[in-house]
Amino acid sequence: EVQLVESGGGLVQPGRSLRLSCTSSGFTFGAYAMSWFRQAPGKALEWVGFMRNKAYGETTEYAASVKGRFTISRDDSKSIAYLQMNSLKTEDTAVYYCTRGFYNFTYWGQGTLVTVSS
Amino acid sequence: QSALTQPPSASGSPGQSVTISCTGTSSDVGGYNYVSWYQQHPGKAPKFLIYDVSMRPSGVPDRFSGSKSGNTASLTVSGLQAEDEADYYCSAYAGGDSVVFGGGTKLTVL
């Protein structure tokens, strides 16, 4: 059974950093791209970015709203994807989801809440 | 503003059919047969519903169907049931390393 579990969310002050983890199981992690989405309270899903797998050069792509502040990485040996979030803003407050895939997002985690507030 | 345009809301009575549209451009929806749909109930993670325009993953009821005409993709829910009340999002591959998403449609079962 495929499982994705996000962790690392919490309350953080504006300007600070936070790193989210997405621990995966039930599939060959290294064979897939991994993506991150977020959803602010009462708002629509927003694509954050993705990272291709090693076979495709582990290239990354980000939404304009987070480019230069957020970084996606992966550790295939541990089946974990990461989302490093720097220079956080209040508008980054959201539930963050990791998902398997690049344009077909087949499996999703349950999400982790990030609250940016002073 | 989302790259793909969806109506904010849709509704239907139990047993009826409802269609949700997703309009893009010739660079995304119209350019590739890589449109997918997702269902999200309140407080829950999204669920993969349709891929490659009209394909259903295993376990998704055949009441859900997808189609595409030109730059507009559509999701049809037939035989509406109470549990179909949810938000629905479309997504489309836009070439290279680009994917675009819709703003979501809230489906209400009357």
GROMACS .gro file of C-alpha atoms in nm:
model
  228
    1GLU     CA    1   0.000   0.000   0.000
    2VAL     CA    2   0.137   0.339  -0.101
    3GLN     CA    3   0.168   0.582   0.186
    4LEU     CA    4   0.294   0.938   0.206
    5VAL     CA    5   0.329   1.102   0.547
    6GLU     CA    6   0.417   1.468   0.585
    7SER     CA    7   0.579   1.602   0.900
    8GLY     CA    8   0.759   1.911   1.025
    9GLY     CA    9   0.476   2.162   1.023
   10GLY     CA   10   0.404   2.402   1.305
   11LEU     CA   11   0.401   2.763   1.413
   12VAL     CA   12   0.688   2.978   1.289
   13GLN     CA   13   0.757   3.350   1.292
   14PRO     CA   14   0.775   3.553   0.971
   15GLY     CA   15   1.122   3.552   0.820
   16ARG     CA   16   1.218   3.221   0.977
   17SER     CA   17   1.271   2.882   0.813
   18LEU     CA   18   1.105   2.543   0.831
   19ARG     CA   19   1.173   2.209   0.667
   20LEU     CA   20   0.894   1.967   0.585
   21SER     CA   21   0.949   1.597   0.525
   22CYS     CA   22   0.745   1.352   0.323
   23THR     CA   23   0.819   0.994   0.422
   24SER     CA   24   0.708   0.745   0.157
   25SER     CA   25   0.648   0.372   0.149
   26GLY     CA   26   0.487   0.106  -0.065
   27PHE     CA   27   0.653   0.197  -0.393
   28THR     CA   28   0.996   0.245  -0.550
   29PHE     CA   29   1.053   0.603  -0.440
   30GLY     CA   30   1.346   0.664  -0.672
   31ALA     CA   31   1.137   0.591  -0.981
   32TYR     CA   32   0.902   0.885  -0.933
   33ALA     CA   33   0.894   1.262  -0.934
   34MET     CA   34   0.762   1.413  -0.612
   35SER     CA   35   0.554   1.728  -0.587
   36TRP     CA   36   0.436   1.964  -0.316
   37PHE     CA   37   0.108   2.150  -0.296
   38ARG     CA   38  -0.039   2.380  -0.037
   39GLN     CA   39  -0.385   2.498   0.058
   40ALA     CA   40  -0.445   2.814   0.259
   41PRO     CA   41  -0.750   2.807   0.487
   42GLY     CA   42  -1.065   2.817   0.277
   43LYS     CA   43  -0.869   2.854  -0.044
   44ALA     CA   44  -0.795   2.642  -0.350
   45LEU     CA   45  -0.507   2.402  -0.388
   46GLU     CA   46  -0.188   2.569  -0.505
   47TRP     CA   47   0.097   2.385  -0.674
   48VAL     CA   48   0.426   2.466  -0.498
   49GLY     CA   49   0.680   2.273  -0.700
   50PHE     CA   50   0.825   1.937  -0.790
   51MET     CA   51   1.146   1.743  -0.826
   52ARG     CA   52   1.207   1.484  -1.096
   53ASN     CA   53   1.380   1.158  -1.013
   54LYS     CA   54   1.746   1.084  -1.070
   55ALA     CA   55   1.685   0.938  -1.416
   56TYR     CA   56   1.563   1.282  -1.523
   57GLY     CA   57   1.839   1.474  -1.353
   58GLU     CA   58   1.654   1.559  -1.031
   59THR     CA   59   1.549   1.887  -1.190
   60THR     CA   60   1.316   2.112  -0.998
   61GLU     CA   61   1.048   2.363  -1.083
   62TYR     CA   62   0.869   2.607  -0.852
   63ALA     CA   63   0.569   2.832  -0.846
   64ALA     CA   64   0.650   3.200  -0.885
   65SER     CA   65   0.514   3.269  -0.536
   66VAL     CA   66   0.784   3.055  -0.370
   67LYS     CA   67   1.072   3.062  -0.618
   68GLY     CA   68   1.397   3.165  -0.451
   69ARG     CA   69   1.260   3.095  -0.103
   70PHE     CA   70   1.156   2.727  -0.117
   71THR     CA   71   1.374   2.432  -0.215
   72ILE     CA   72   1.268   2.074  -0.283
   73SER     CA   73   1.514   1.790  -0.233
   74ARG     CA   74   1.501   1.415  -0.193
   75ASP     CA   75   1.685   1.129  -0.029
   76ASP     CA   76   1.613   0.817  -0.230
   77SER     CA   77   1.795   0.596   0.021
   78LYS     CA   78   1.542   0.697   0.285
   79SER     CA   79   1.240   0.743   0.054
   80ILE     CA   80   1.194   1.097   0.181
   81ALA     CA   81   1.116   1.419  -0.004
   82TYR     CA   82   1.185   1.752   0.161
   83LEU     CA   83   1.052   2.104   0.130
   84GLN     CA   84   1.288   2.364   0.273
   85MET     CA   85   1.103   2.689   0.331
   86ASN     CA   86   1.303   3.004   0.398
   87SER     CA   87   1.204   3.368   0.453
   88LEU     CA   88   0.854   3.260   0.543
   89LYS     CA   89   0.570   3.506   0.506
   90THR     CA   90   0.228   3.515   0.668
   91GLU     CA   91   0.077   3.429   0.329
   92ASP     CA   92   0.265   3.098   0.335
   93THR     CA   93   0.025   2.979   0.607
   94ALA     CA   94  -0.137   2.664   0.467
   95VAL     CA   95  -0.169   2.290   0.485
   96TYR     CA   96   0.117   2.145   0.282
   97TYR     CA   97   0.071   1.822   0.092
   98CYS     CA   98   0.326   1.602  -0.077
   99THR     CA   99   0.220   1.391  -0.369
  100ARG     CA  100   0.370   1.136  -0.601
  101GLY     CA  101   0.406   1.236  -0.960
  102PHE     CA  102   0.463   1.533  -1.182
  103TYR     CA  103   0.147   1.586  -1.384
  104ASN     CA  104  -0.057   1.289  -1.261
  105PHE     CA  105  -0.064   1.326  -0.884
  106THR     CA  106  -0.159   0.972  -0.796
  107TYR     CA  107  -0.111   0.955  -0.421
  108TRP     CA  108  -0.130   1.227  -0.157
  109GLY     CA  109  -0.026   1.258   0.203
  110GLN     CA  110  -0.263   1.376   0.472
  111GLY     CA  111  -0.096   1.716   0.489
  112THR     CA  112   0.086   1.914   0.756
  113LEU     CA  113  -0.018   2.259   0.878
  114VAL     CA  114   0.228   2.546   0.863
  115THR     CA  115   0.127   2.864   1.042
  116VAL     CA  116   0.339   3.174   0.990
  117SER     CA  117   0.261   3.430   1.256
  118SER     CA  118   0.434   3.654   1.505
  119GLN     CA  119  -0.555   3.374  -1.066
  120SER     CA  120  -0.537   3.009  -1.172
  121ALA     CA  121  -0.404   2.909  -1.511
  122LEU     CA  122  -0.704   2.684  -1.580
  123THR     CA  123  -1.056   2.824  -1.546
  124GLN     CA  124  -1.321   2.629  -1.360
  125PRO     CA  125  -1.667   2.746  -1.253
  126PRO     CA  126  -1.665   2.820  -0.879
  127SER     CA  127  -1.972   2.609  -0.817
  128ALA     CA  128  -2.194   2.342  -0.965
  129SER     CA  129  -2.493   2.155  -0.832
  130GLY     CA  130  -2.735   1.874  -0.905
  131SER     CA  131  -2.993   1.654  -0.741
  132PRO     CA  132  -2.930   1.293  -0.643
  133GLY     CA  133  -2.941   1.070  -0.949
  134GLN     CA  134  -2.880   1.352  -1.193
  135SER     CA  135  -2.565   1.419  -1.395
  136VAL     CA  136  -2.347   1.726  -1.362
  137THR     CA  137  -2.055   1.841  -1.577
  138ILE     CA  138  -1.769   2.060  -1.459
  139SER     CA  139  -1.560   2.240  -1.718
  140CYS     CA  140  -1.190   2.324  -1.715
  141THR     CA  141  -1.071   2.573  -1.975
  142GLY     CA  142  -0.710   2.629  -2.067
  143THR     CA  143  -0.518   2.708  -2.382
  144SER     CA  144  -0.363   2.529  -2.677
  145SER     CA  145  -0.041   2.516  -2.473
  146ASP     CA  146  -0.186   2.301  -2.197
  147VAL     CA  147  -0.533   2.142  -2.213
  148GLY     CA  148  -0.550   2.163  -2.591
  149GLY     CA  149  -0.190   2.066  -2.652
  150TYR     CA  150  -0.163   1.737  -2.468
  151ASN     CA  151  -0.386   1.453  -2.355
  152TYR     CA  152  -0.260   1.489  -1.999
  153VAL     CA  153  -0.554   1.633  -1.809
  154SER     CA  154  -0.626   1.500  -1.462
  155TRP     CA  155  -0.900   1.559  -1.205
  156TYR     CA  156  -0.899   1.546  -0.826
  157GLN     CA  157  -1.172   1.524  -0.566
  158GLN     CA  158  -1.132   1.681  -0.225
  159HIS     CA  159  -1.372   1.646   0.064
  160PRO     CA  160  -1.356   1.909   0.342
  161GLY     CA  161  -1.059   1.857   0.570
  162LYS     CA  162  -0.927   1.569   0.359
  163ALA     CA  163  -0.642   1.526   0.114
  164PRO     CA  164  -0.723   1.534  -0.258
  165LYS     CA  165  -0.798   1.206  -0.432
  166PHE     CA  166  -0.681   1.113  -0.782
  167LEU     CA  167  -0.997   1.076  -0.991
  168ILE     CA  168  -0.921   1.091  -1.365
  169TYR     CA  169  -0.599   1.092  -1.565
  170ASP     CA  170  -0.498   1.128  -1.930
  171VAL     CA  171  -0.829   1.308  -1.996
  172SER     CA  172  -1.060   1.009  -1.952
  173MET     CA  173  -0.886   0.725  -1.770
  174ARG     CA  174  -1.001   0.614  -1.426
  175PRO     CA  175  -0.759   0.474  -1.168
  176SER     CA  176  -0.869   0.145  -1.017
  177GLY     CA  177  -1.130   0.194  -0.749
  178VAL     CA  178  -1.286   0.507  -0.896
  179PRO     CA  179  -1.654   0.445  -0.980
  180ASP     CA  180  -1.748   0.460  -1.348
  181ARG     CA  181  -1.997   0.733  -1.257
  182PHE     CA  182  -1.699   0.965  -1.299
  183SER     CA  183  -1.591   1.030  -1.656
  184GLY     CA  184  -1.364   1.276  -1.831
  185SER     CA  185  -1.350   1.422  -2.179
  186LYS     CA  186  -1.188   1.700  -2.376
  187SER     CA  187  -1.281   1.922  -2.668
  188GLY     CA  188  -1.028   2.171  -2.792
  189ASN     CA  189  -0.898   2.373  -2.499
  190THR     CA  190  -1.172   2.264  -2.258
  191ALA     CA  191  -1.174   1.949  -2.050
  192SER     CA  192  -1.480   1.826  -1.866
  193LEU     CA  193  -1.559   1.603  -1.571
  194THR     CA  194  -1.903   1.443  -1.566
  195VAL     CA  195  -2.049   1.289  -1.254
  196SER     CA  196  -2.345   1.067  -1.337
  197GLY     CA  197  -2.600   0.930  -1.094
  198LEU     CA  198  -2.509   1.193  -0.834
  199GLN     CA  199  -2.479   1.068  -0.479
  200ALA     CA  200  -2.455   1.261  -0.154
  201GLU     CA  201  -2.092   1.158  -0.108
  202ASP     CA  202  -2.000   1.327  -0.437
  203GLU     CA  203  -2.038   1.664  -0.266
  204ALA     CA  204  -1.680   1.792  -0.266
  205ASP     CA  205  -1.438   2.027  -0.436
  206TYR     CA  206  -1.304   1.921  -0.775
  207TYR     CA  207  -0.980   2.041  -0.932
  208CYS     CA  208  -0.840   1.994  -1.280
  209SER     CA  209  -0.475   1.989  -1.380
  210ALA     CA  210  -0.298   1.983  -1.715
  211TYR     CA  211   0.053   1.926  -1.841
  212ALA     CA  212   0.183   2.236  -2.017
  213GLY     CA  213   0.506   2.109  -2.171
  214GLY     CA  214   0.859   2.078  -2.041
  215ASP     CA  215   0.858   2.104  -1.663
  216SER     CA  216   0.529   2.289  -1.645
  217VAL     CA  217   0.194   2.189  -1.502
  218VAL     CA  218  -0.109   2.412  -1.448
  219PHE     CA  219  -0.399   2.383  -1.211
  220GLY     CA  220  -0.758   2.502  -1.193
  221GLY     CA  221  -0.911   2.708  -0.915
  222GLY     CA  222  -1.152   2.437  -0.811
  223THR     CA  223  -1.527   2.381  -0.834
  224LYS     CA  224  -1.749   2.321  -0.534
  225LEU     CA  225  -2.007   2.055  -0.621
  226THR     CA  226  -2.325   2.065  -0.416
  227VAL     CA  227  -2.570   1.776  -0.414
  228LEU     CA  228  -2.910   1.933  -0.357
   0.00000   0.00000   0.00000
